[in-house]
Amino acid sequence: MKIILVAVGRLKSGPERDLCTRYIERAQAGARSVGLTGVEAREIDESRARRPEDRKAEEARALLALLPGGVRLVVLDERGRSLSSADFAADIGHSRDDGAPAYALVIGGPDGIAEELRSKAHKVLAFGAMTWPHQMVRFMAAEQIYRATTILAGHPYHRV
């Protein structure tokens, strides 16, 4: 199973992109040891549609076009529920064990996630009740993917 971090918007060069890249590379390095075929990050441009509903719908179509069939879709949304890192890792492990071809963690654009995409989600998660800038959410998600691979591997990176 491949883990894919998919986001609306392109990160510019800088510390946020560097952190995201660092955690994706770390997760990729340990992926095979926990039965994963890979870890990658993908991004799409923000929609230029005038109305928020149209932007969200256009972005949802573009996000879905990047994902393989049978993907286990997880959407990050401020209205989602919070999971512990261990529970997030367990969900990835269960998805792998169930034979899902991919596990995609999706970050929407500034207007949020279209309901059509949200309704297809296996889970809708939030990084707490606060609103976070998209750049920070991206590297926080990348770090949680890396942390999940270390939890699945029994590596001491994650301490409780």
PDB file of C-alpha atoms in Angstrom:
ATOM      1  CA  MET A   1       0.000   0.000   0.000  1.00  0.00           C
ATOM      2  CA  LYS A   2       1.216   3.469  -0.862  1.00  0.00           C
ATOM      3  CA  ILE A   3       0.596   6.503   1.347  1.00  0.00           C
ATOM      4  CA  ILE A   4      -0.119   9.694  -0.568  1.00  0.00           C
ATOM      5  CA  LEU A   5      -0.306  13.179   0.947  1.00  0.00           C
ATOM      6  CA  VAL A   6      -2.350  15.299  -1.474  1.00  0.00           C
ATOM      7  CA  ALA A   7      -2.869  19.033  -1.057  1.00  0.00           C
ATOM      8  CA  VAL A   8      -4.462  21.965  -2.812  1.00  0.00           C
ATOM      9  CA  GLY A   9      -1.941  24.736  -3.371  1.00  0.00           C
ATOM     10  CA  ARG A  10       1.733  24.664  -4.142  1.00  0.00           C
ATOM     11  CA  LEU A  11       4.271  25.204  -1.382  1.00  0.00           C
ATOM     12  CA  LYS A  12       6.926  27.760  -2.241  1.00  0.00           C
ATOM     13  CA  SER A  13      10.568  27.109  -1.487  1.00  0.00           C
ATOM     14  CA  GLY A  14      11.276  27.691   2.157  1.00  0.00           C
ATOM     15  CA  PRO A  15      11.173  26.075   5.567  1.00  0.00           C
ATOM     16  CA  GLU A  16       7.656  24.650   5.192  1.00  0.00           C
ATOM     17  CA  ARG A  17       8.544  22.857   1.951  1.00  0.00           C
ATOM     18  CA  ASP A  18      11.833  21.696   3.458  1.00  0.00           C
ATOM     19  CA  LEU A  19      10.073  20.217   6.512  1.00  0.00           C
ATOM     20  CA  CYS A  20       7.443  18.509   4.391  1.00  0.00           C
ATOM     21  CA  THR A  21      10.097  17.032   2.109  1.00  0.00           C
ATOM     22  CA  ARG A  22      12.198  15.895   5.078  1.00  0.00           C
ATOM     23  CA  TYR A  23       9.314  13.992   6.704  1.00  0.00           C
ATOM     24  CA  ILE A  24       8.101  12.440   3.439  1.00  0.00           C
ATOM     25  CA  GLU A  25      11.662  11.254   2.701  1.00  0.00           C
ATOM     26  CA  ARG A  26      11.978   9.818   6.227  1.00  0.00           C
ATOM     27  CA  ALA A  27       8.644   8.019   5.886  1.00  0.00           C
ATOM     28  CA  GLN A  28       9.661   6.710   2.458  1.00  0.00           C
ATOM     29  CA  ALA A  29      12.922   5.368   3.877  1.00  0.00           C
ATOM     30  CA  GLY A  30      11.076   3.227   6.417  1.00  0.00           C
ATOM     31  CA  ALA A  31       8.048   2.335   4.298  1.00  0.00           C
ATOM     32  CA  ARG A  32       9.134  -1.091   3.076  1.00  0.00           C
ATOM     33  CA  SER A  33       9.994  -2.280   6.573  1.00  0.00           C
ATOM     34  CA  VAL A  34       6.323  -1.890   7.559  1.00  0.00           C
ATOM     35  CA  GLY A  35       4.794  -3.346   4.392  1.00  0.00           C
ATOM     36  CA  LEU A  36       4.235  -0.111   2.499  1.00  0.00           C
ATOM     37  CA  THR A  37       5.200   0.324  -1.140  1.00  0.00           C
ATOM     38  CA  GLY A  38       5.959   4.013  -0.803  1.00  0.00           C
ATOM     39  CA  VAL A  39       5.134   7.443   0.534  1.00  0.00           C
ATOM     40  CA  GLU A  40       4.757  10.515  -1.638  1.00  0.00           C
ATOM     41  CA  ALA A  41       3.368  14.035  -1.687  1.00  0.00           C
ATOM     42  CA  ARG A  42       1.335  15.504  -4.534  1.00  0.00           C
ATOM     43  CA  GLU A  43      -0.156  18.955  -4.968  1.00  0.00           C
ATOM     44  CA  ILE A  44      -2.571  20.701  -7.288  1.00  0.00           C
ATOM     45  CA  ASP A  45      -3.134  24.357  -8.076  1.00  0.00           C
ATOM     46  CA  GLU A  46      -5.917  26.220  -6.326  1.00  0.00           C
ATOM     47  CA  SER A  47      -8.994  26.687  -8.464  1.00  0.00           C
ATOM     48  CA  ARG A  48      -9.526  30.112  -9.982  1.00  0.00           C
ATOM     49  CA  ALA A  49     -13.322  29.782 -10.087  1.00  0.00           C
ATOM     50  CA  ARG A  50     -15.176  32.818  -8.749  1.00  0.00           C
ATOM     51  CA  ARG A  51     -17.588  31.172  -6.309  1.00  0.00           C
ATOM     52  CA  PRO A  52     -16.303  29.148  -3.313  1.00  0.00           C
ATOM     53  CA  GLU A  53     -18.637  26.234  -4.142  1.00  0.00           C
ATOM     54  CA  ASP A  54     -17.275  26.105  -7.690  1.00  0.00           C
ATOM     55  CA  ARG A  55     -13.670  26.272  -6.434  1.00  0.00           C
ATOM     56  CA  LYS A  56     -14.245  23.401  -4.000  1.00  0.00           C
ATOM     57  CA  ALA A  57     -15.953  21.273  -6.653  1.00  0.00           C
ATOM     58  CA  GLU A  58     -13.178  21.891  -9.193  1.00  0.00           C
ATOM     59  CA  GLU A  59     -10.503  21.099  -6.617  1.00  0.00           C
ATOM     60  CA  ALA A  60     -12.332  17.925  -5.550  1.00  0.00           C
ATOM     61  CA  ARG A  61     -12.352  16.665  -9.156  1.00  0.00           C
ATOM     62  CA  ALA A  62      -8.636  17.442  -9.529  1.00  0.00           C
ATOM     63  CA  LEU A  63      -7.780  15.732  -6.224  1.00  0.00           C
ATOM     64  CA  LEU A  64      -9.742  12.602  -7.108  1.00  0.00           C
ATOM     65  CA  ALA A  65      -8.048  12.486 -10.521  1.00  0.00           C
ATOM     66  CA  LEU A  66      -4.660  12.146  -8.753  1.00  0.00           C
ATOM     67  CA  LEU A  67      -5.717   9.124  -6.719  1.00  0.00           C
ATOM     68  CA  PRO A  68      -5.793   5.455  -7.699  1.00  0.00           C
ATOM     69  CA  GLY A  69      -8.989   3.417  -7.614  1.00  0.00           C
ATOM     70  CA  GLY A  70      -9.769   1.741  -4.314  1.00  0.00           C
ATOM     71  CA  VAL A  71      -7.878   4.368  -2.332  1.00  0.00           C
ATOM     72  CA  ARG A  72      -8.635   4.660   1.382  1.00  0.00           C
ATOM     73  CA  LEU A  73      -9.461   8.380   1.488  1.00  0.00           C
ATOM     74  CA  VAL A  74      -8.829  10.428   4.626  1.00  0.00           C
ATOM     75  CA  VAL A  75      -9.778  14.106   4.538  1.00  0.00           C
ATOM     76  CA  LEU A  76      -8.364  16.771   6.817  1.00  0.00           C
ATOM     77  CA  ASP A  77     -11.115  19.206   7.743  1.00  0.00           C
ATOM     78  CA  GLU A  78     -11.597  21.508  10.713  1.00  0.00           C
ATOM     79  CA  ARG A  79     -14.946  19.781  11.389  1.00  0.00           C
ATOM     80  CA  GLY A  80     -13.304  16.361  11.547  1.00  0.00           C
ATOM     81  CA  ARG A  81     -12.450  14.410  14.645  1.00  0.00           C
ATOM     82  CA  SER A  82      -9.089  14.250  16.333  1.00  0.00           C
ATOM     83  CA  LEU A  83      -7.148  11.012  16.513  1.00  0.00           C
ATOM     84  CA  SER A  84      -4.092  10.177  18.532  1.00  0.00           C
ATOM     85  CA  SER A  85      -0.939   9.430  16.561  1.00  0.00           C
ATOM     86  CA  ALA A  86      -1.179   5.792  17.642  1.00  0.00           C
ATOM     87  CA  ASP A  87      -4.772   5.548  16.368  1.00  0.00           C
ATOM     88  CA  PHE A  88      -3.771   7.182  13.073  1.00  0.00           C
ATOM     89  CA  ALA A  89      -0.936   4.644  12.699  1.00  0.00           C
ATOM     90  CA  ALA A  90      -3.346   1.814  13.528  1.00  0.00           C
ATOM     91  CA  ASP A  91      -5.751   3.030  10.822  1.00  0.00           C
ATOM     92  CA  ILE A  92      -2.927   2.987   8.280  1.00  0.00           C
ATOM     93  CA  GLY A  93      -1.953  -0.500   9.457  1.00  0.00           C
ATOM     94  CA  HIS A  94      -5.544  -1.764   9.184  1.00  0.00           C
ATOM     95  CA  SER A  95      -5.868  -0.256   5.700  1.00  0.00           C
ATOM     96  CA  ARG A  96      -2.644  -1.973   4.654  1.00  0.00           C
ATOM     97  CA  ASP A  97      -3.788  -5.277   6.147  1.00  0.00           C
ATOM     98  CA  ASP A  98      -7.201  -4.960   4.435  1.00  0.00           C
ATOM     99  CA  GLY A  99      -5.416  -4.766   1.070  1.00  0.00           C
ATOM    100  CA  ALA A 100      -6.142  -1.132   0.217  1.00  0.00           C
ATOM    101  CA  PRO A 101      -3.875  -0.135  -2.693  1.00  0.00           C
ATOM    102  CA  ALA A 102      -3.345   3.370  -1.306  1.00  0.00           C
ATOM    103  CA  TYR A 103      -4.069   5.522   1.716  1.00  0.00           C
ATOM    104  CA  ALA A 104      -4.513   9.186   0.803  1.00  0.00           C
ATOM    105  CA  LEU A 105      -4.458  12.034   3.284  1.00  0.00           C
ATOM    106  CA  VAL A 106      -6.109  15.030   1.570  1.00  0.00           C
ATOM    107  CA  ILE A 107      -5.709  18.705   2.472  1.00  0.00           C
ATOM    108  CA  GLY A 108      -8.222  20.997   0.792  1.00  0.00           C
ATOM    109  CA  GLY A 109      -7.846  24.581  -0.310  1.00  0.00           C
ATOM    110  CA  PRO A 110      -8.634  27.799   1.575  1.00  0.00           C
ATOM    111  CA  ASP A 111     -12.361  27.291   1.014  1.00  0.00           C
ATOM    112  CA  GLY A 112     -12.297  23.778   2.437  1.00  0.00           C
ATOM    113  CA  ILE A 113     -13.342  20.407   1.034  1.00  0.00           C
ATOM    114  CA  ALA A 114     -16.312  19.853  -1.266  1.00  0.00           C
ATOM    115  CA  GLU A 115     -19.050  17.742   0.270  1.00  0.00           C
ATOM    116  CA  GLU A 116     -18.798  15.303  -2.663  1.00  0.00           C
ATOM    117  CA  LEU A 117     -15.193  14.552  -1.668  1.00  0.00           C
ATOM    118  CA  ARG A 118     -15.871  14.587   2.060  1.00  0.00           C
ATOM    119  CA  SER A 119     -18.706  12.074   1.613  1.00  0.00           C
ATOM    120  CA  LYS A 120     -16.306   9.611  -0.065  1.00  0.00           C
ATOM    121  CA  ALA A 121     -13.892   9.744   2.883  1.00  0.00           C
ATOM    122  CA  HIS A 122     -13.102   6.743   5.033  1.00  0.00           C
ATOM    123  CA  LYS A 123     -12.348   9.228   7.829  1.00  0.00           C
ATOM    124  CA  VAL A 124     -12.541  12.994   8.307  1.00  0.00           C
ATOM    125  CA  LEU A 125      -9.831  14.203  10.673  1.00  0.00           C
ATOM    126  CA  ALA A 126      -8.790  17.497  12.248  1.00  0.00           C
ATOM    127  CA  PHE A 127      -5.589  18.616  13.920  1.00  0.00           C
ATOM    128  CA  GLY A 128      -7.581  19.932  16.871  1.00  0.00           C
ATOM    129  CA  ALA A 129     -10.233  22.632  17.059  1.00  0.00           C
ATOM    130  CA  MET A 130      -7.933  25.469  15.995  1.00  0.00           C
ATOM    131  CA  THR A 131      -7.552  26.643  12.425  1.00  0.00           C
ATOM    132  CA  TRP A 132      -4.029  26.170  11.032  1.00  0.00           C
ATOM    133  CA  PRO A 133      -2.358  27.728   7.977  1.00  0.00           C
ATOM    134  CA  HIS A 134      -2.256  25.314   5.039  1.00  0.00           C
ATOM    135  CA  GLN A 135       1.555  25.355   4.970  1.00  0.00           C
ATOM    136  CA  MET A 136       1.702  24.200   8.584  1.00  0.00           C
ATOM    137  CA  VAL A 137      -0.989  21.563   8.070  1.00  0.00           C
ATOM    138  CA  ARG A 138       1.054  20.154   5.199  1.00  0.00           C
ATOM    139  CA  PHE A 139       4.221  19.591   7.219  1.00  0.00           C
ATOM    140  CA  MET A 140       2.230  18.485  10.283  1.00  0.00           C
ATOM    141  CA  ALA A 141       0.514  15.865   8.110  1.00  0.00           C
ATOM    142  CA  ALA A 142       3.857  14.776   6.659  1.00  0.00           C
ATOM    143  CA  GLU A 143       5.269  14.449  10.178  1.00  0.00           C
ATOM    144  CA  GLN A 144       2.269  12.372  11.286  1.00  0.00           C
ATOM    145  CA  ILE A 145       2.753  10.051   8.310  1.00  0.00           C
ATOM    146  CA  TYR A 146       6.395   9.621   9.285  1.00  0.00           C
ATOM    147  CA  ARG A 147       5.406   9.113  12.928  1.00  0.00           C
ATOM    148  CA  ALA A 148       2.861   6.477  11.863  1.00  0.00           C
ATOM    149  CA  THR A 149       5.549   4.521  10.002  1.00  0.00           C
ATOM    150  CA  THR A 150       7.781   4.607  13.068  1.00  0.00           C
ATOM    151  CA  ILE A 151       4.914   3.462  15.316  1.00  0.00           C
ATOM    152  CA  LEU A 152       4.155   0.575  12.941  1.00  0.00           C
ATOM    153  CA  ALA A 153       7.860  -0.328  12.969  1.00  0.00           C
ATOM    154  CA  GLY A 154       8.145  -0.179  16.763  1.00  0.00           C
ATOM    155  CA  HIS A 155      10.782   2.547  16.427  1.00  0.00           C
ATOM    156  CA  PRO A 156      11.323   4.737  19.524  1.00  0.00           C
ATOM    157  CA  TYR A 157      10.652   8.051  17.681  1.00  0.00           C
ATOM    158  CA  HIS A 158       7.123   8.065  19.116  1.00  0.00           C
ATOM    159  CA  ARG A 159       7.193   8.160  22.885  1.00  0.00           C
ATOM    160  CA  VAL A 160       4.082   8.085  25.020  1.00  0.00           C
TER     161      VAL A 160
END
